[in-house]
Coordinates of N, CA and C in Angstrom, one line a residue:
X1 N 0.6 -1.5 0.1 CA -0.1 -0.1 0.0 C 1.1 1.2 0.3
X2 N 0.2 2.0 -0.4 CA 0.9 3.3 0.3 C 1.5 4.0 1.4
X3 N 2.4 4.9 1.1 CA 2.8 5.8 2.9 C 1.7 5.8 3.5
X4 N 0.6 6.2 2.8 CA -0.6 7.2 3.4 C -1.8 5.7 4.3
X5 N -1.6 4.8 3.8 CA -2.0 3.5 3.7 C -1.0 2.0 4.3
X6 N -0.4 2.2 4.9 CA 1.1 1.4 5.7 C 0.6 -0.2 5.3
X7 N -1.5 -0.3 5.8 CA -1.0 -1.9 6.5 C -0.6 -2.4 4.7
X8 N -0.2 -4.2 5.6 CA 0.2 -4.8 4.3 C -0.5 -6.1 4.4
X9 N -1.0 -6.5 5.2 CA -1.8 -7.1 5.8 C -3.2 -7.8 6.5
X10 N -3.7 -8.5 7.4 CA -5.1 -8.3 7.5 C -4.8 -10.0 8.4
X11 N -4.5 -10.5 9.8 CA -4.3 -11.2 9.9 C -5.8 -11.6 11.5
X12 N -6.6 -13.2 11.0 CA -7.7 -13.3 11.1 C -7.2 -14.0 12.5
X13 N -7.7 -13.7 13.6 CA -8.1 -14.8 14.2 C -9.7 -15.7 13.9
X14 N -9.7 -16.7 14.4 CA -11.2 -17.8 13.9 C -12.5 -17.9 13.9
X15 N -12.1 -18.2 15.5 CA -12.9 -18.0 16.4 C -13.6 -17.0 17.2
X16 N -14.8 -16.9 17.0 CA -15.9 -15.3 17.5 C -15.1 -14.7 16.3
X17 N -14.8 -14.7 15.3 CA -13.7 -13.1 14.7 C -14.7 -13.4 13.1
X18 N -14.3 -14.9 12.4 CA -14.8 -15.1 11.4 C -16.1 -16.1 11.8
X19 N -15.9 -16.2 12.5 CA -16.9 -17.9 13.0 C -17.6 -17.6 13.9
X20 N -18.8 -18.4 14.3 CA -19.6 -17.7 15.9 C -20.0 -19.5 16.1
X21 N -19.0 -19.9 16.6 CA -18.1 -21.3 16.8 C -18.4 -21.8 17.9
X22 N -18.9 -20.2 18.9 CA -19.1 -20.5 20.6 C -19.8 -22.1 21.3
X23 N -20.6 -21.7 21.0 CA -21.1 -23.2 21.2 C -20.6 -24.4 21.0
X24 N -20.2 -24.8 19.6 CA -19.8 -26.2 19.6 C -18.6 -26.1 20.1
X25 N -17.9 -25.4 20.9 CA -16.5 -25.3 21.6 C -17.2 -25.3 22.9
X26 N -18.6 -24.7 23.5 CA -18.3 -24.7 24.8 C -18.4 -26.0 25.1
X27 N -19.7 -26.4 24.1 CA -20.4 -27.9 24.1 C -19.6 -29.0 24.2
X28 N -18.6 -28.9 23.5 CA -17.1 -30.1 23.5 C -16.2 -30.2 24.8
X29 N -16.0 -28.8 24.9 CA -15.2 -29.0 26.6 C -15.9 -29.0 28.0
X30 N -17.5 -29.5 28.0 CA -18.6 -29.2 28.3 C -18.7 -31.0 29.0
X31 N -18.9 -31.2 27.6 CA -18.4 -33.3 27.7 C -17.2 -33.2 27.7
X32 N -16.4 -33.4 27.9 CA -14.8 -33.2 28.5 C -14.4 -32.8 29.6
X33 N -15.2 -32.3 30.3 CA -14.8 -32.4 31.6 C -16.1 -33.0 32.1
X34 N -16.7 -32.5 31.9 CA -17.5 -34.1 32.6 C -17.3 -35.1 32.1
X35 N -17.1 -35.7 31.7 CA -15.8 -36.9 31.8 C -14.8 -37.2 32.5
X36 N -14.3 -36.3 33.4 CA -12.7 -36.2 33.7 C -14.0 -35.9 35.1
X37 N -15.2 -36.0 35.5 CA -15.3 -35.0 36.7 C -15.5 -33.5 37.1
X38 N -15.3 -33.3 36.3 CA -14.8 -31.5 36.4 C -16.0 -30.9 36.2
X39 N -15.6 -29.5 37.5 CA -17.4 -28.3 36.5 C -16.5 -27.8 36.0
X40 N -17.6 -27.2 34.8 CA -17.0 -26.7 33.7 C -17.7 -25.6 33.7
X41 N -17.7 -24.3 33.8 CA -19.3 -23.5 33.3 C -19.2 -22.4 32.3
X42 N -20.5 -21.9 32.1 CA -20.1 -20.6 31.1 C -18.9 -19.5 31.5
X43 N -19.0 -19.5 32.2 CA -17.4 -18.8 32.5 C -16.2 -19.0 32.6
X44 N -16.1 -20.6 33.1 CA -15.0 -20.9 32.5 C -14.9 -20.6 31.3
X45 N -16.2 -21.1 30.1 CA -15.0 -20.8 29.3 C -14.9 -19.7 28.0
X46 N -16.1 -18.8 28.4 CA -15.7 -17.6 28.2 C -14.5 -16.6 28.6
X47 N -13.5 -17.2 30.2 CA -12.5 -16.6 30.6 C -11.0 -16.9 29.8
X48 N -11.6 -18.1 29.6 CA -10.5 -19.0 28.9 C -10.8 -19.0 27.9
X49 N -12.0 -18.8 26.5 CA -12.1 -18.5 24.9 C -10.8 -17.5 24.7
X50 N -9.9 -18.4 23.4 CA -9.0 -17.8 22.7 C -7.6 -18.4 23.1
X51 N -7.3 -18.9 23.9 CA -5.9 -20.0 24.5 C -6.2 -20.9 24.5
X52 N -4.9 -21.9 23.5 CA -5.0 -23.2 23.2 C -5.9 -24.0 23.9
X53 N -5.7 -25.4 23.6 CA -6.1 -26.4 24.4 C -4.9 -26.8 25.8
X54 N -4.4 -26.8 25.8 CA -3.0 -26.8 27.2 C -3.4 -25.1 27.7
X55 N -3.7 -24.6 27.4 CA -4.2 -23.3 28.7 C -5.3 -23.3 28.9
X56 N -6.0 -23.9 28.3 CA -7.5 -23.9 29.0 C -7.1 -25.1 30.2
X57 N -6.9 -26.3 29.6 CA -6.6 -27.3 30.5 C -6.1 -26.6 31.9
X58 N -4.5 -26.1 31.3 CA -3.8 -25.8 32.8 C -3.9 -24.6 33.5
X59 N -5.4 -23.9 33.3 CA -5.9 -23.1 34.3 C -6.9 -23.5 35.1
X60 N -7.7 -24.7 34.1 CA -9.0 -24.9 35.1 C -8.8 -26.4 35.9
X61 N -7.7 -27.3 35.7 CA -8.1 -28.1 35.7 C -6.8 -28.1 36.9
X62 N -7.2 -28.6 38.1 CA -5.7 -28.2 39.7 C -5.0 -29.2 39.5
X63 N -4.9 -30.0 38.8 CA -3.3 -30.9 38.2 C -2.7 -31.3 37.5
X64 N -1.4 -31.6 37.7 CA -0.7 -31.9 36.8 C -0.9 -33.0 35.7
X65 N -0.8 -32.8 34.4 CA -1.4 -33.9 33.0 C -0.5 -34.5 32.5
X66 N -0.2 -35.8 32.2 CA 1.2 -36.7 31.7 C 0.5 -35.8 29.8
X67 N 1.5 -36.1 28.7 CA 1.4 -35.2 27.6 C 0.4 -36.6 27.1
X68 N 0.6 -37.7 27.5 CA -0.4 -38.6 26.9 C -1.0 -38.4 27.1
X69 N -2.3 -38.4 28.2 CA -3.2 -37.8 29.1 C -4.0 -36.8 27.8
X70 N -3.1 -35.3 27.8 CA -3.7 -34.0 27.6 C -3.8 -34.5 25.6
X71 N -2.4 -35.1 25.0 CA -2.6 -35.3 23.5 C -4.4 -36.0 23.6
X72 N -4.7 -36.8 24.2 CA -5.5 -37.8 24.0 C -7.0 -36.6 24.4
X73 N -7.1 -36.2 25.8 CA -8.2 -35.1 25.6 C -8.7 -34.2 24.9
X74 N -7.4 -33.6 24.2 CA -7.2 -32.3 23.3 C -7.9 -32.9 22.1
X75 N -7.5 -34.0 21.7 CA -7.9 -34.9 20.0 C -9.5 -35.1 20.3
X76 N -10.0 -35.9 21.4 CA -11.2 -35.9 21.8 C -11.8 -35.0 21.8
X77 N -11.5 -33.2 22.4 CA -12.4 -32.6 22.6 C -12.4 -31.7 21.5
X78 N -11.7 -32.0 20.2 CA -12.0 -31.8 18.4 C -12.7 -32.5 17.8
X79 N -12.6 -33.5 18.0 CA -13.5 -34.5 17.3 C -14.8 -33.8 18.2
X80 N -14.7 -33.9 19.8 CA -16.8 -33.1 19.9 C -16.8 -32.0 18.6
X81 N -15.6 -31.3 18.6 CA -16.1 -30.0 18.3 C -16.6 -30.2 16.6
X82 N -15.7 -30.6 15.9 CA -16.0 -30.7 14.9 C -17.8 -31.0 14.7
X83 N -18.0 -32.7 15.5 CA -19.1 -32.8 15.1 C -20.0 -31.6 15.2
X84 N -20.3 -31.5 16.4 CA -20.6 -30.0 16.4 C -21.0 -28.8 15.7
X85 N -20.1 -28.3 14.8 CA -19.8 -27.8 13.9 C -20.6 -28.4 12.6
X86 N -20.6 -29.3 12.4 CA -21.0 -29.9 10.7 C -22.3 -28.9 10.5
X87 N -22.1 -28.6 9.8 CA -23.8 -28.1 9.0 C -24.7 -26.9 10.0
X88 N -23.1 -26.4 11.0 CA -24.3 -25.8 11.9 C -23.2 -24.8 12.7
X89 N -22.6 -24.2 11.3 CA -21.7 -22.8 12.1 C -22.0 -21.9 10.5
X90 N -21.5 -20.3 10.8 CA -22.1 -19.5 10.6 C -20.8 -18.4 10.5
X91 N -20.5 -17.2 9.6 CA -20.2 -16.5 9.2 C -20.9 -15.4 10.3
X92 N -19.5 -14.1 10.7 CA -20.1 -13.1 11.6 C -20.2 -12.2 10.7
X93 N -21.2 -10.9 11.2 CA -21.7 -10.1 10.6 C -21.3 -9.0 10.0
X94 N -20.7 -8.4 8.7 CA -19.7 -7.9 8.9 C -18.8 -8.4 7.4
X95 N -18.1 -10.1 8.0 CA -17.2 -10.3 7.5 C -16.9 -10.9 6.2
X96 N -17.9 -11.6 5.1 CA -18.0 -11.9 4.3 C -17.7 -10.8 2.9
X97 N -18.1 -9.2 3.4 CA -18.0 -8.1 2.8 C -16.6 -7.5 2.5
X98 N -16.3 -7.2 4.6 CA -14.9 -7.1 4.6 C -13.8 -7.9 4.3
X99 N -13.8 -9.4 4.1 CA -13.0 -10.4 3.0 C -12.2 -9.7 1.7
X100 N -13.9 -9.8 1.4 CA -13.8 -8.7 -0.3 C -13.1 -8.0 -0.1
X101 N -13.5 -6.8 0.4 CA -12.5 -5.4 0.6 C -11.4 -5.2 0.8
X102 N -10.6 -6.3 1.8 CA -9.4 -6.5 2.1 C -9.1 -6.6 1.0
X103 N -9.4 -7.8 -0.3 CA -9.1 -8.0 -0.7 C -8.7 -6.9 -2.1
X104 N -9.8 -5.9 -2.3 CA -9.7 -4.9 -2.8 C -8.8 -4.5 -2.4
X105 N -8.7 -4.2 -1.7 CA -8.1 -2.7 -1.6 C -6.3 -3.1 -1.7
X106 N -5.4 -4.5 -2.2 CA -4.8 -5.0 -2.1 C -4.2 -5.7 -1.6
X107 N -4.3 -5.9 -0.2 CA -4.1 -6.6 1.2 C -4.4 -8.0 1.5
X108 N -3.0 -8.8 1.9 CA -2.6 -9.7 2.4 C -3.7 -11.1 3.2
X109 N -4.9 -11.1 3.5 CA -5.2 -11.9 4.0 C -4.3 -13.9 4.8
X110 N -4.3 -13.8 6.6 CA -5.0 -15.2 6.6 C -4.7 -15.3 8.0
X111 N -5.5 -16.2 8.2 CA -5.8 -17.0 9.8 C -4.7 -17.3 10.4
X112 N -4.9 -16.5 11.2 CA -4.0 -17.1 12.8 C -4.4 -17.6 13.9
X113 N -5.0 -19.1 14.0 CA -5.9 -19.3 14.9 C -5.3 -20.2 15.2
X114 N -6.0 -20.5 17.3 CA -4.8 -21.4 18.2 C -5.5 -22.7 17.7
X115 N -6.1 -22.5 17.0 CA -6.6 -24.0 16.5 C -6.5 -25.2 16.1
X116 N -6.6 -26.2 16.4 CA -6.3 -27.8 15.3 C -6.0 -26.8 13.7
X117 N -5.1 -27.7 13.5 CA -5.2 -27.7 12.0 C -6.8 -28.0 11.0
X118 N -6.5 -28.9 12.0 CA -8.3 -29.9 11.5 C -9.6 -29.5 11.4
X119 N -9.5 -28.2 13.1 CA -10.5 -27.5 12.8 C -10.8 -25.8 11.9
X120 N -9.5 -25.7 12.0 CA -9.6 -24.7 10.3 C -9.2 -25.2 9.7
X121 N -9.3 -25.8 9.3 CA -10.0 -26.7 7.9 C -10.8 -27.3 7.7
X122 N -11.5 -27.2 8.8 CA -13.3 -28.1 8.3 C -13.6 -26.6 8.6
X123 N -13.3 -24.9 9.6 CA -14.2 -25.0 9.4 C -14.0 -23.5 8.0
X124 N -13.3 -23.8 7.8 CA -13.1 -22.8 6.3 C -13.7 -23.5 5.5
X125 N -13.6 -25.1 5.2 CA -14.1 -25.4 4.2 C -15.4 -25.8 4.5
X126 N -15.8 -24.9 5.4 CA -17.5 -25.7 5.6 C -18.5 -23.7 5.8
X127 N -17.2 -23.2 5.7 CA -17.9 -21.7 5.4 C -17.4 -21.1 4.1
X128 N -16.7 -22.1 3.2 CA -16.7 -21.6 2.0 C -15.8 -20.3 1.8
X129 N -15.2 -20.5 2.7 CA -14.5 -18.8 2.8 C -12.4 -18.8 2.7
X130 N -12.7 -20.6 1.7 CA -10.5 -20.9 1.6 C -10.2 -19.9 0.7
X131 N -10.0 -19.8 -0.3 CA -9.9 -19.1 -1.4 C -9.3 -17.0 -0.8
X132 N -10.1 -16.7 0.1 CA -9.2 -15.7 0.6 C -7.7 -15.6 0.9
X133 N -7.8 -16.8 1.7 CA -6.2 -16.2 2.6 C -5.0 -16.8 1.6
X134 N -4.1 -16.3 2.0 CA -3.3 -16.7 1.2 C -2.1 -17.6 2.2
X135 N -2.5 -17.4 3.3 CA -2.0 -17.7 4.4 C -2.4 -18.6 5.7
X136 N -2.1 -20.2 5.9 CA -3.2 -20.0 7.5 C -2.5 -20.6 8.6
X137 N -2.8 -20.9 9.5 CA -0.8 -19.9 10.7 C -2.0 -20.9 12.1
X138 N -1.8 -21.9 12.6 CA -2.0 -22.7 13.5 C -0.8 -23.3 14.3
X139 N -1.8 -22.6 16.0 CA -0.8 -22.7 16.7 C -1.7 -23.4 17.8
X140 N -1.9 -24.5 17.5 CA -1.7 -25.7 18.1 C -1.2 -26.0 18.5
X141 N 0.8 -25.8 18.5 CA 1.7 -27.0 18.9 C 2.7 -26.1 18.8
X142 N 1.9 -24.3 19.2 CA 3.1 -23.8 19.2 C 2.5 -22.8 20.8
X143 N 3.8 -22.2 21.5 CA 3.3 -21.6 22.5 C 1.6 -20.2 22.9
X144 N 0.7 -21.4 23.8 CA -0.4 -20.1 23.2 C -0.5 -19.2 23.6
X145 N -1.8 -17.8 22.8 CA -1.4 -16.4 23.0 C -2.2 -16.9 24.5
X146 N -1.1 -15.6 25.5 CA -1.4 -14.2 24.5 C 0.3 -14.0 24.1
X147 N 1.1 -15.0 24.0 CA 2.7 -15.0 22.8 C 2.0 -14.9 21.9
X148 N 2.7 -14.1 21.9 CA 2.5 -13.5 19.5 C 3.2 -14.9 18.8
X149 N 3.6 -16.4 19.2 CA 3.8 -16.9 17.9 C 3.2 -17.7 17.1
X150 N 1.9 -17.5 16.8 CA 1.3 -17.4 15.9 C 0.8 -16.7 14.8
X151 N 0.7 -14.9 15.6 CA 0.8 -14.0 14.7 C 1.7 -13.5 14.1
X152 N 3.3 -14.2 14.9 CA 4.2 -13.8 14.0 C 5.4 -14.9 12.9
X153 N 3.9 -16.4 12.7 CA 4.6 -17.1 12.1 C 3.5 -16.3 11.3
X154 N 2.3 -16.3 11.0 CA 1.2 -15.8 10.4 C 2.3 -14.8 9.1
X155 N 2.8 -13.3 9.7 CA 3.3 -12.6 8.7 C 4.7 -13.2 8.3
X156 N 5.0 -13.9 8.5 CA 6.5 -14.3 7.6 C 6.2 -15.9 7.0
X157 N 5.0 -16.5 7.3 CA 4.6 -17.1 6.1 C 3.6 -15.8 4.8
X158 N 3.9 -15.0 5.2 CA 3.0 -14.0 3.9 C 3.9 -12.6 3.8
X159 N 5.1 -13.1 4.6 CA 6.1 -12.6 4.3 C 5.6 -10.7 4.1
X160 N 5.5 -10.4 5.5 CA 5.2 -9.5 5.8 C 5.7 -8.5 6.7
X161 N 6.2 -7.2 7.3 CA 6.7 -7.5 8.5 C 5.1 -6.9 9.9
X162 N 6.0 -7.1 10.7 CA 5.0 -7.5 12.3 C 4.3 -6.3 12.2
X163 N 5.0 -4.9 12.1 CA 4.5 -4.1 11.9 C 3.5 -3.7 10.5
X164 N 3.6 -3.7 9.8 CA 2.3 -3.9 8.3 C 1.7 -4.9 8.7
X165 N 1.0 -5.8 10.1 CA 0.0 -6.4 10.4 C -1.1 -5.3 11.0
X166 N -1.9 -6.1 10.0 CA -3.6 -5.5 11.7 C -4.3 -6.7 12.4
X167 N -4.0 -7.5 13.2 CA -4.9 -8.4 14.1 C -6.6 -7.8 14.5
X168 N -7.1 -8.8 13.6 CA -8.8 -8.8 14.5 C -8.8 -10.2 15.1
X169 N -9.3 -10.2 16.8 CA -10.0 -10.0 17.4 C -10.4 -10.2 18.4
X170 N -10.9 -11.0 19.3 CA -12.0 -10.9 20.4 C -11.7 -11.4 21.2
X171 N -11.1 -12.2 22.1 CA -10.4 -12.3 23.1 C -9.1 -11.2 23.4
X172 N -9.6 -11.2 24.8 CA -8.5 -10.6 26.2 C -6.8 -11.3 25.5
X173 N -7.0 -12.1 25.3 CA -5.3 -13.2 25.3 C -4.9 -13.0 23.9
X174 N -5.4 -12.9 22.9 CA -5.1 -12.7 21.4 C -5.3 -11.2 21.7
X175 N -5.7 -10.0 21.3 CA -5.4 -9.1 21.7 C -4.0 -8.4 22.0
X176 N -3.9 -8.6 24.2 CA -2.2 -8.7 23.9 C -1.1 -9.6 22.8
X177 N -1.4 -10.3 22.5 CA -0.3 -11.3 21.5 C -0.7 -10.4 20.8
X178 N -1.4 -10.0 20.2 CA -1.8 -8.6 18.9 C -0.2 -7.2 19.1
X179 N -0.2 -7.0 20.3 CA 0.3 -6.6 20.6 C 1.3 -6.0 21.1
X180 N 2.2 -7.9 21.5 CA 3.5 -8.2 21.7 C 4.3 -8.7 20.4
X181 N 3.0 -9.0 19.6 CA 3.8 -9.4 18.1 C 4.4 -7.4 17.4
X182 N 4.1 -6.6 18.1 CA 4.3 -5.1 17.2 C 3.4 -4.8 17.0
X183 N 1.8 -5.1 16.4 CA 1.3 -5.2 15.3 C 0.0 -4.9 15.8
X184 N -0.6 -4.1 14.9 CA -1.8 -3.5 15.2 C -3.0 -4.2 15.6
X185 N -3.8 -3.9 16.6 CA -5.2 -4.2 16.9 C -6.4 -3.4 16.6
X186 N -7.4 -4.5 16.4 CA -9.2 -4.2 15.8 C -9.6 -5.2 16.4
X187 N -10.1 -5.3 17.6 CA -11.1 -5.9 18.7 C -12.8 -5.9 18.3
X188 N -13.6 -7.0 17.7 CA -14.5 -7.3 18.1 C -15.5 -7.7 19.1
X189 N -16.6 -7.4 19.2 CA -17.3 -7.5 20.4 C -17.9 -8.6 21.0
X190 N -17.5 -10.0 20.1 CA -17.9 -10.8 20.1 C -18.8 -11.9 21.6
X191 N -17.2 -12.3 22.7 CA -16.7 -12.7 23.7 C -16.2 -11.9 24.8
X192 N -16.4 -10.7 24.4 CA -15.8 -9.8 26.2 C -15.9 -8.2 25.6
X193 N -17.1 -7.8 26.8 CA -16.9 -5.9 27.1 C -15.8 -5.2 26.3
X194 N -16.4 -4.7 26.7 CA -15.2 -3.5 25.1 C -13.9 -3.3 26.5
X195 N -14.0 -3.2 27.8 CA -13.3 -2.0 29.0 C -12.4 -4.0 29.0
X196 N -12.6 -4.8 28.7 CA -11.3 -6.0 28.7 C -10.5 -6.2 27.6
X197 N -11.3 -5.0 26.6 CA -10.0 -5.5 25.0 C -9.6 -4.2 25.1
X198 N -9.5 -3.2 26.3 CA -8.8 -2.1 26.3 C -7.5 -1.3 25.4
X199 N -6.7 -3.2 25.3 CA -5.8 -3.0 24.5 C -5.1 -2.6 23.0
X200 N -6.1 -2.4 23.1 CA -6.3 -3.0 21.4 C -6.9 -1.9 20.8
X201 N -6.2 -1.6 19.8 CA -6.3 0.0 18.8 C -7.3 0.7 18.5
X202 N -8.8 -0.6 18.1 CA -9.5 -0.4 17.6 C -10.9 -1.1 18.8
X203 N -12.2 -1.1 18.5 CA -12.7 -1.6 19.2 C -13.8 -1.6 18.5
X204 N -15.0 -2.7 18.1 CA -16.1 -2.3 16.9 C -17.2 -3.5 17.9
X205 N -18.5 -3.1 17.5 CA -19.3 -4.2 17.9 C -19.3 -5.8 17.1
X206 N -19.4 -5.4 15.7 CA -18.9 -6.3 15.4 C -18.7 -5.5 13.6
X207 N -18.2 -6.4 12.3 CA -16.8 -5.9 11.2 C -18.0 -5.4 10.8
X208 N -19.6 -5.8 10.6 CA -20.4 -4.9 9.6 C -20.5 -3.7 10.6
X209 N -19.7 -3.1 11.6 CA -20.6 -1.6 12.0 C -18.7 -0.6 11.8
X210 N -17.6 -2.2 11.4 CA -16.6 -1.0 10.6 C -16.8 -0.3 10.1
X211 N -15.3 0.4 9.0 CA -15.6 1.2 8.0 C -13.9 1.5 7.3
X212 N -14.0 1.7 6.6 CA -12.7 1.9 5.7 C -12.4 4.0 6.4
X213 N -12.8 4.1 6.3 CA -12.5 6.1 7.2 C -11.2 5.5 9.1
X214 N -12.0 3.7 9.5 CA -11.9 3.5 10.5 C -10.6 3.0 10.1
X215 N -10.3 2.3 9.2 CA -9.1 1.4 8.7 C -8.0 2.2 8.2
X216 N -7.7 3.2 7.9 CA -7.7 4.2 6.9 C -7.2 4.8 8.2
X217 N -7.9 5.1 9.6 CA -7.4 5.4 10.7 C -6.4 4.8 12.4
X218 N -6.6 3.2 12.4 CA -6.2 1.8 12.6 C -5.1 2.6 12.4
X219 N -4.6 2.3 10.7 CA -3.6 1.8 9.5 C -2.7 3.3 10.3
X220 N -3.0 4.9 10.6 CA -2.2 5.8 10.8 C -1.8 5.3 11.8
X221 N -2.3 5.1 12.6 CA -2.4 4.8 14.3 C -1.0 4.7 15.0
X222 N -0.8 3.8 14.1 CA 1.4 3.3 14.3 C 1.3 2.0 15.0
X223 N 0.6 1.4 16.0 CA 0.3 0.6 16.5 C 0.5 1.1 18.6

């Protein structure tokens, strides 16, 4: 882009930003914790939303877990999730329009999600939006958000400097990860109130309420 509009790439979180998958994840985790004989509330889910599976289990289980048990639980949870979303997921407001508009503006686009690759693939295929993304970065085997690893990987795959990226996030951990990566961040209010997302450079109810004027202002903000 020009010096007036220095953003070169958009990094999309997936769950809660591109797709309404909240209920699918919630019910999958409910099944897992019920099998473990452990409580799991909506509040537990909301405060860990955006973390990878290791982060969620570490935060909510008051015990250490062997690697073999972790991977077995994680794989089972994701299988439950993929079953839940089949034929039952939708794009969030404004997403389809902005995928086209970012493309028209010449901005590269990537998915940068904590989700396992199998989940990302299932959602992109179910929603029919894979063609818009030049790269897909899964953070399932990286350090989890708020560590910036998945955003830095996505920028690297696009061959774009971190400072030229705008991250779109809905989770507290994701906003923090974007800022640690040295990127601008737009937060959408899918899963958290605005006061919890105050670190973001901009906040909108959803992408249907975002404008090219707001994009230009974010671009000029310098992160």
